[in-house]
Amino acid sequence: MRNGPVSTPPRVLPPNDPRQYDDLAGEWWRPDGAFAMLHWLARSRAALVPPATRPDALLVDLGCGAGLLAPHLAGKGYRHVGVDLTRSALVQAAAHGVTVVNGDATAVPLVDGCADVVAAGELLEHVPDWRRVVAEACRLLRPGGLLVLDTLNDTALARLVAVRIGERLPTVPRGIHDPRLFVDARELVAECARHGVHLRIRGIRPSLRGTLAWLVRRARGRPSGTVDGRQPRIKPTRSVAVLYQGHGVRHG
């Protein structure tokens, strides 16, 4: 009988388990990898961030992952501080110029009112208590500071599109979402208002033509090559029923 090497099957983790990001650590900066859509969203989110208006302006990036926002902030004049639980992602974020903090987005070790901008991209639908994250984001903002975010709505359509359909496409890893954590848009607006931020929201989606072309190139083994090269754009849409983006200024 011939004995060969025993292969170890991939571990099966519960939906939304943070350990998935360690397993997928090599995917962050692959333009056609499992996190490709996060690059498209990062570019769209960064477009909401104006150039800094004062020296030493600080942008705090909650749930920064491997720092995908960094290339799109270049030249805007911010010190980019990224907060995340996943150490393997933070190593990569630091390599892209982000000052990293290994910590929880509900208890960030930074002082009140320190940030000119707080970004929370694709984070709220991954945390057990999104209201605590919103409270922390608003605490970090200085008066006049800007909150920018994007997340998934708590609707049947979002669960269908993001989980049942989306997680069967190469743009979204299987089991990366727990639909029980999706964030009702009206509740999010109300919660931000409680903390002094008037949040304006709009629906967003990847461009259909660009996404189809990207999928075809990927299937043919012809990757884009760079993060920005021939990538689909995120476009505004009337409906906030699936994916939506918000921005608002802290008053007081």
Short mmCIF file of N, CA and C in Angstrom, two decimals, residues 60-120:
data_model
loop_
_atom_site.label_atom_id
_atom_site.label_comp_id
_atom_site.label_asym_id
_atom_site.label_seq_id
_atom_site.Cartn_x
_atom_site.Cartn_y
_atom_site.Cartn_z
N VAL A 60 -9.19 58.69 10.47
CA VAL A 60 -9.23 57.41 11.17
C VAL A 60 -10.09 56.45 10.37
N ASP A 61 -9.50 55.34 9.98
CA ASP A 61 -10.12 54.35 9.10
C ASP A 61 -10.49 53.12 9.93
N LEU A 62 -11.76 53.06 10.35
CA LEU A 62 -12.22 51.95 11.19
C LEU A 62 -12.47 50.72 10.34
N GLY A 63 -11.94 49.58 10.79
CA GLY A 63 -12.04 48.36 9.98
C GLY A 63 -11.25 48.52 8.70
N CYS A 64 -10.02 48.99 8.83
CA CYS A 64 -9.21 49.37 7.66
C CYS A 64 -8.76 48.19 6.83
N GLY A 65 -8.81 46.96 7.39
CA GLY A 65 -8.29 45.82 6.64
C GLY A 65 -6.83 46.03 6.29
N ALA A 66 -6.49 45.74 5.06
CA ALA A 66 -5.10 45.86 4.60
C ALA A 66 -4.78 47.23 4.05
N GLY A 67 -5.64 48.22 4.34
CA GLY A 67 -5.34 49.59 3.95
C GLY A 67 -5.76 49.95 2.54
N LEU A 68 -6.84 49.37 2.04
CA LEU A 68 -7.24 49.58 0.65
C LEU A 68 -7.61 51.02 0.35
N LEU A 69 -7.93 51.79 1.38
CA LEU A 69 -8.27 53.20 1.16
C LEU A 69 -7.03 54.05 0.85
N ALA A 70 -5.87 53.58 1.29
CA ALA A 70 -4.65 54.39 1.23
C ALA A 70 -4.32 54.95 -0.15
N PRO A 71 -4.32 54.14 -1.22
CA PRO A 71 -3.94 54.70 -2.53
C PRO A 71 -4.85 55.83 -2.99
N HIS A 72 -6.10 55.81 -2.54
CA HIS A 72 -7.07 56.79 -3.00
C HIS A 72 -7.06 58.07 -2.16
N LEU A 73 -6.28 58.06 -1.07
CA LEU A 73 -6.12 59.25 -0.24
C LEU A 73 -4.82 59.98 -0.53
N ALA A 74 -3.98 59.40 -1.37
CA ALA A 74 -2.67 59.99 -1.66
C ALA A 74 -2.82 61.43 -2.15
N GLY A 75 -2.07 62.32 -1.53
CA GLY A 75 -2.08 63.72 -1.94
C GLY A 75 -3.16 64.56 -1.30
N LYS A 76 -4.02 63.96 -0.48
CA LYS A 76 -5.10 64.73 0.14
C LYS A 76 -4.69 65.37 1.46
N GLY A 77 -3.52 64.98 1.99
CA GLY A 77 -2.99 65.70 3.13
C GLY A 77 -3.35 65.17 4.50
N TYR A 78 -3.80 63.92 4.59
CA TYR A 78 -4.17 63.35 5.88
C TYR A 78 -3.11 62.40 6.40
N ARG A 79 -2.98 62.35 7.70
CA ARG A 79 -2.31 61.21 8.33
C ARG A 79 -3.36 60.12 8.44
N HIS A 80 -3.09 58.97 7.88
CA HIS A 80 -4.05 57.89 7.78
C HIS A 80 -3.79 56.88 8.89
N VAL A 81 -4.70 56.81 9.86
CA VAL A 81 -4.61 55.84 10.95
C VAL A 81 -5.66 54.77 10.73
N GLY A 82 -5.24 53.53 10.70
CA GLY A 82 -6.16 52.42 10.46
C GLY A 82 -6.33 51.55 11.69
N VAL A 83 -7.58 51.22 12.00
CA VAL A 83 -7.90 50.39 13.17
C VAL A 83 -8.53 49.09 12.69
N ASP A 84 -8.00 47.96 13.16
CA ASP A 84 -8.56 46.68 12.76
C ASP A 84 -8.17 45.62 13.78
N LEU A 85 -8.98 44.55 13.83
CA LEU A 85 -8.70 43.43 14.73
C LEU A 85 -7.71 42.43 14.14
N THR A 86 -7.59 42.41 12.80
CA THR A 86 -6.85 41.36 12.12
C THR A 86 -5.40 41.77 11.89
N ARG A 87 -4.49 41.16 12.63
CA ARG A 87 -3.09 41.54 12.56
C ARG A 87 -2.48 41.29 11.18
N SER A 88 -2.87 40.18 10.54
CA SER A 88 -2.30 39.89 9.22
C SER A 88 -2.66 40.96 8.20
N ALA A 89 -3.85 41.56 8.35
CA ALA A 89 -4.24 42.66 7.46
C ALA A 89 -3.47 43.93 7.80
N LEU A 90 -3.27 44.19 9.09
CA LEU A 90 -2.58 45.41 9.50
C LEU A 90 -1.13 45.44 9.04
N VAL A 91 -0.49 44.29 8.97
CA VAL A 91 0.89 44.23 8.45
C VAL A 91 0.92 44.79 7.03
N GLN A 92 -0.08 44.43 6.24
CA GLN A 92 -0.15 44.91 4.86
C GLN A 92 -0.54 46.39 4.80
N ALA A 93 -1.43 46.81 5.69
CA ALA A 93 -1.81 48.23 5.73
C ALA A 93 -0.60 49.10 6.04
N ALA A 94 0.23 48.66 7.00
CA ALA A 94 1.42 49.43 7.36
C ALA A 94 2.37 49.55 6.17
N ALA A 95 2.46 48.49 5.38
CA ALA A 95 3.32 48.52 4.20
C ALA A 95 2.83 49.51 3.16
N HIS A 96 1.59 49.94 3.26
CA HIS A 96 1.03 50.92 2.32
C HIS A 96 0.89 52.30 2.97
N GLY A 97 1.65 52.52 4.04
CA GLY A 97 1.75 53.86 4.62
C GLY A 97 0.73 54.19 5.69
N VAL A 98 -0.05 53.22 6.13
CA VAL A 98 -1.06 53.46 7.16
C VAL A 98 -0.42 53.29 8.53
N THR A 99 -0.71 54.22 9.45
CA THR A 99 -0.33 54.06 10.85
C THR A 99 -1.36 53.15 11.50
N VAL A 100 -0.96 51.96 11.91
CA VAL A 100 -1.94 50.94 12.27
C VAL A 100 -2.14 50.85 13.77
N VAL A 101 -3.37 50.51 14.14
CA VAL A 101 -3.76 50.27 15.54
C VAL A 101 -4.52 48.95 15.57
N ASN A 102 -3.99 47.98 16.30
CA ASN A 102 -4.68 46.71 16.46
C ASN A 102 -5.70 46.86 17.58
N GLY A 103 -6.97 47.00 17.22
CA GLY A 103 -7.97 47.23 18.23
C GLY A 103 -9.38 47.08 17.70
N ASP A 104 -10.33 47.21 18.60
CA ASP A 104 -11.75 47.04 18.32
C ASP A 104 -12.35 48.38 17.95
N ALA A 105 -13.19 48.40 16.92
CA ALA A 105 -13.82 49.64 16.47
C ALA A 105 -14.82 50.19 17.48
N THR A 106 -15.15 49.41 18.50
CA THR A 106 -16.05 49.91 19.54
C THR A 106 -15.29 50.52 20.72
N ALA A 107 -13.97 50.44 20.69
CA ALA A 107 -13.16 50.97 21.80
C ALA A 107 -11.79 51.38 21.25
N VAL A 108 -11.77 52.45 20.48
CA VAL A 108 -10.55 52.88 19.80
C VAL A 108 -9.68 53.68 20.78
N PRO A 109 -8.41 53.34 20.94
CA PRO A 109 -7.54 54.04 21.89
C PRO A 109 -7.02 55.37 21.36
N LEU A 110 -7.94 56.24 20.98
CA LEU A 110 -7.61 57.59 20.52
C LEU A 110 -8.51 58.58 21.26
N VAL A 111 -8.05 59.81 21.41
CA VAL A 111 -8.78 60.78 22.23
C VAL A 111 -10.00 61.33 21.50
N ASP A 112 -10.94 61.85 22.28
CA ASP A 112 -12.15 62.46 21.73
C ASP A 112 -11.78 63.60 20.77
N GLY A 113 -12.52 63.69 19.68
CA GLY A 113 -12.39 64.83 18.78
C GLY A 113 -11.06 64.95 18.07
N CYS A 114 -10.38 63.83 17.88
CA CYS A 114 -9.05 63.89 17.27
C CYS A 114 -9.08 63.86 15.75
N ALA A 115 -10.19 63.42 15.16
CA ALA A 115 -10.20 63.10 13.73
C ALA A 115 -10.93 64.16 12.91
N ASP A 116 -10.32 64.51 11.79
CA ASP A 116 -10.98 65.37 10.81
C ASP A 116 -11.95 64.56 9.95
N VAL A 117 -11.61 63.29 9.74
CA VAL A 117 -12.45 62.36 8.99
C VAL A 117 -12.43 61.01 9.69
N VAL A 118 -13.58 60.38 9.79
CA VAL A 118 -13.66 58.97 10.19
C VAL A 118 -14.32 58.21 9.05
N ALA A 119 -13.65 57.16 8.60
CA ALA A 119 -14.19 56.29 7.56
C ALA A 119 -14.55 54.94 8.17
N ALA A 120 -15.69 54.42 7.78
CA ALA A 120 -16.12 53.09 8.24
C ALA A 120 -16.69 52.36 7.03
#
